[in-house]
Each structure stands twice: as C-alpha cells, then as structure tokens.
mmCIF file of C-alpha atoms in Angstrom:
data_model
loop_
_atom_site.group_PDB
_atom_site.id
_atom_site.type_symbol
_atom_site.label_atom_id
_atom_site.label_comp_id
_atom_site.label_asym_id
_atom_site.label_seq_id
_atom_site.Cartn_x
_atom_site.Cartn_y
_atom_site.Cartn_z
ATOM 1 C CA MET A 1357 -2.880 -11.711 11.490
ATOM 2 C CA PRO A 1358 -2.916 -12.797 7.859
ATOM 3 C CA GLU A 1359 -0.565 -11.254 5.559
ATOM 4 C CA PHE A 1360 -1.280 -10.806 1.855
ATOM 5 C CA LYS A 1361 0.927 -9.448 -1.029
ATOM 6 C CA LEU A 1362 -0.726 -7.330 -4.060
ATOM 7 C CA SER A 1363 0.776 -7.270 -7.165
ATOM 8 C CA LYS A 1364 0.469 -5.795 -10.436
ATOM 9 C CA GLU A 1365 2.908 -5.907 -13.589
ATOM 10 C CA ALA A 1366 3.206 -2.742 -15.601
ATOM 11 C CA GLY A 1367 5.402 -3.042 -18.425
ATOM 12 C CA THR A 1368 8.828 -4.565 -17.162
ATOM 13 C CA LYS A 1369 8.100 -3.566 -13.863
ATOM 14 C CA LYS A 1370 6.417 -5.738 -11.261
ATOM 15 C CA PHE A 1371 4.734 -3.500 -8.341
ATOM 16 C CA GLU A 1372 4.019 -5.188 -4.853
ATOM 17 C CA LEU A 1373 2.681 -4.141 -1.565
ATOM 18 C CA SER A 1374 1.834 -5.957 1.388
ATOM 19 C CA ILE A 1375 -1.504 -5.772 3.434
ATOM 20 C CA ALA A 1376 -2.490 -7.590 6.878
ATOM 21 C CA ILE A 1377 -5.766 -7.965 7.608
ATOM 22 C CA ASP A 1378 -7.539 -9.392 10.623
ATOM 23 C CA TYR A 1379 -11.318 -10.513 10.746
ATOM 24 C CA ASP A 1380 -13.563 -11.134 14.113
ATOM 25 C CA GLU A 1381 -15.413 -14.252 14.216
ATOM 26 C CA ASP A 1382 -18.504 -12.553 12.136
ATOM 27 C CA GLY A 1383 -15.998 -11.809 9.449
ATOM 28 C CA ASN A 1384 -15.929 -8.232 10.054
ATOM 29 C CA ILE A 1385 -12.407 -6.408 9.917
ATOM 30 C CA GLU A 1386 -10.783 -6.078 13.183
ATOM 31 C CA ALA A 1387 -7.849 -4.539 12.139
ATOM 32 C CA GLN A 1388 -5.864 -3.855 8.971
ATOM 33 C CA GLU A 1389 -2.536 -2.658 8.292
ATOM 34 C CA PHE A 1390 -0.190 -1.825 5.425
ATOM 35 C CA TYR A 1391 3.655 -2.232 4.781
ATOM 36 C CA ASP A 1392 5.305 1.134 3.758
ATOM 37 C CA GLY A 1393 8.545 -0.178 2.710
ATOM 38 C CA VAL A 1394 9.901 0.097 6.551
ATOM 39 C CA ASP A 1395 7.028 -0.519 9.038
ATOM 40 C CA TRP A 1396 3.585 -1.584 9.253
ATOM 41 C CA SER A 1397 0.923 1.112 9.586
ATOM 42 C CA ASP A 1398 -2.539 1.618 9.775
ATOM 43 C CA ASN A 1399 -2.932 4.293 7.351
ATOM 44 C CA PRO A 1400 -2.668 3.190 3.584
ATOM 45 C CA ALA A 1401 -1.607 6.803 2.560
ATOM 46 C CA ASP A 1402 1.596 6.020 4.067
ATOM 47 C CA ILE A 1403 2.396 3.493 1.246
ATOM 48 C CA ARG A 1404 1.569 6.162 -1.274
ATOM 49 C CA LEU A 1405 4.176 8.533 0.236
ATOM 50 C CA ASN A 1406 7.185 6.027 0.458
ATOM 51 C CA THR A 1407 9.365 6.641 -2.957
ATOM 52 C CA SER A 1408 11.483 3.384 -2.345
ATOM 53 C CA TYR A 1409 8.864 1.546 -4.206
ATOM 54 C CA CYS A 1410 9.681 2.505 -7.718
ATOM 55 C CA ASP A 1411 12.187 5.070 -9.635
ATOM 56 C CA GLU A 1412 11.010 8.474 -10.544
ATOM 57 C CA ASP A 1413 10.308 7.572 -14.038
ATOM 58 C CA GLU A 1414 7.977 4.580 -13.024
ATOM 59 C CA GLN A 1415 6.050 7.175 -10.665
ATOM 60 C CA ASP A 1416 2.987 7.160 -13.337
ATOM 61 C CA GLU A 1417 2.610 3.337 -13.341
ATOM 62 C CA TRP A 1418 3.043 3.119 -9.485
ATOM 63 C CA ASN A 1419 0.212 5.942 -9.120
ATOM 64 C CA LEU A 1420 -2.002 3.550 -11.279
ATOM 65 C CA PHE A 1421 -1.356 0.715 -9.268
ATOM 66 C CA PHE A 1422 -1.869 2.548 -5.876
ATOM 67 C CA ASN A 1423 -5.135 4.173 -7.125
ATOM 68 C CA ASP A 1424 -6.145 0.611 -8.274
ATOM 69 C CA PHE A 1425 -5.425 -0.863 -4.933
ATOM 70 C CA MET A 1426 -7.328 1.888 -3.200
ATOM 71 C CA HIS A 1427 -10.430 1.421 -5.041
ATOM 72 C CA LEU A 1428 -10.642 -2.230 -4.056
ATOM 73 C CA LEU A 1429 -9.896 -1.280 -0.572
ATOM 74 C CA GLU A 1430 -12.705 1.346 -0.231
ATOM 75 C CA SER A 1431 -15.082 -0.688 -2.399
ATOM 76 C CA ASN A 1432 -14.533 -3.555 0.200
ATOM 77 C CA GLU A 1433 -13.741 -6.021 -2.681
ATOM 78 C CA LEU A 1434 -10.346 -6.341 -1.706
ATOM 79 C CA THR A 1435 -11.221 -7.530 1.847
ATOM 80 C CA GLU A 1436 -13.951 -9.777 1.027
ATOM 81 C CA LYS A 1437 -11.782 -11.724 -1.511
ATOM 82 C CA ALA A 1438 -9.010 -11.837 1.110
ATOM 83 C CA LYS A 1439 -11.669 -13.730 3.252
ATOM 84 C CA THR A 1440 -11.807 -16.180 1.020
ATOM 85 C CA LEU A 1441 -8.075 -17.154 0.952
ATOM 86 C CA LYS A 1442 -7.094 -19.810 3.448
ATOM 87 C CA LYS A 1443 -3.840 -21.310 2.802
ATOM 88 C CA VAL A 1444 -0.558 -19.952 2.012
ATOM 89 C CA ASP A 1445 -0.103 -19.295 -1.852
ATOM 90 C CA ASP A 1446 -4.008 -19.181 -2.418
ATOM 91 C CA SER A 1447 -4.730 -16.219 -4.563
ATOM 92 C CA TYR A 1448 -7.352 -14.036 -6.338
ATOM 93 C CA TYR A 1449 -6.868 -12.087 -9.713
ATOM 94 C CA PHE A 1450 -9.009 -8.782 -9.939
ATOM 95 C CA VAL A 1451 -9.268 -8.688 -13.766
ATOM 96 C CA GLU A 1452 -10.321 -5.161 -14.228
ATOM 97 C CA GLU A 1453 -7.525 -3.582 -12.180
ATOM 98 C CA CYS A 1454 -5.053 -6.306 -13.128
ATOM 99 C CA ILE A 1455 -3.863 -7.008 -9.418
ATOM 100 C CA GLU A 1456 -3.200 -10.214 -7.837
ATOM 101 C CA ILE A 1457 -3.804 -10.873 -4.247
ATOM 102 C CA VAL A 1458 -1.850 -13.691 -2.546
ATOM 103 C CA LEU A 1459 -2.129 -15.236 1.188
ATOM 104 C CA THR A 1460 1.681 -15.095 2.081
ATOM 105 C CA GLU A 1461 1.183 -15.599 5.699
ATOM 106 C CA GLU A 1462 -1.604 -17.490 7.753
ATOM 107 C CA ASP A 1463 -2.800 -16.344 11.064
#
C-alpha cells in the first residue's frame, strides 16, 4: 500500500502525519490507514487523539492542521491527488490549506 507524508509549517513548528492509501484497478479506494504515532489505524480520529504530535502550547496549530487534513480527506481532494503521485518524492501542495503531500513509499 503506498504511503504518504502530509506536512504543514505553522510558525516554527512543522506538523506531519502519515497515511497509506490502496486503490483498486479502477482507481477507487480499497483501503486507507492512518499512522497514529504508534500503530496504523483505519480511523483518522486516532490521530487527533494522540497528543505526542505536539506540545500543549502548540495544540491550536495542531488542531488547525488536523481540521485542514480532514477537510481534504472528506472532500476526496487528498485521495484524488494522492493517486497522481507515482514515484517516491513526488509531491503536491494544497495552496488553500498550506499542506504538502509527498509519496514516501511505493506500493
């Protein structure tokens, strides 16, 4: 399953998370998993609950990043762009959300 890193810089902090998306032959999502800092989960809410992503004073910025990530995920923008990334280090930058997605591991 191809793996992607999403990142966003907010001030002096760079927030990152990982997602793996598997597509079938027709380009439909077959499976997706989210790295919660410890293990892979099929529930993106597990990421939000993990407090190891940031210090307490950075929680507001983390919440903004997570909300932007969820917007991209729910609108299918994220999964549609991820499909177009074919080689390791291919990337796409979502301008409005200021989030970059990079293919880190091919299928």
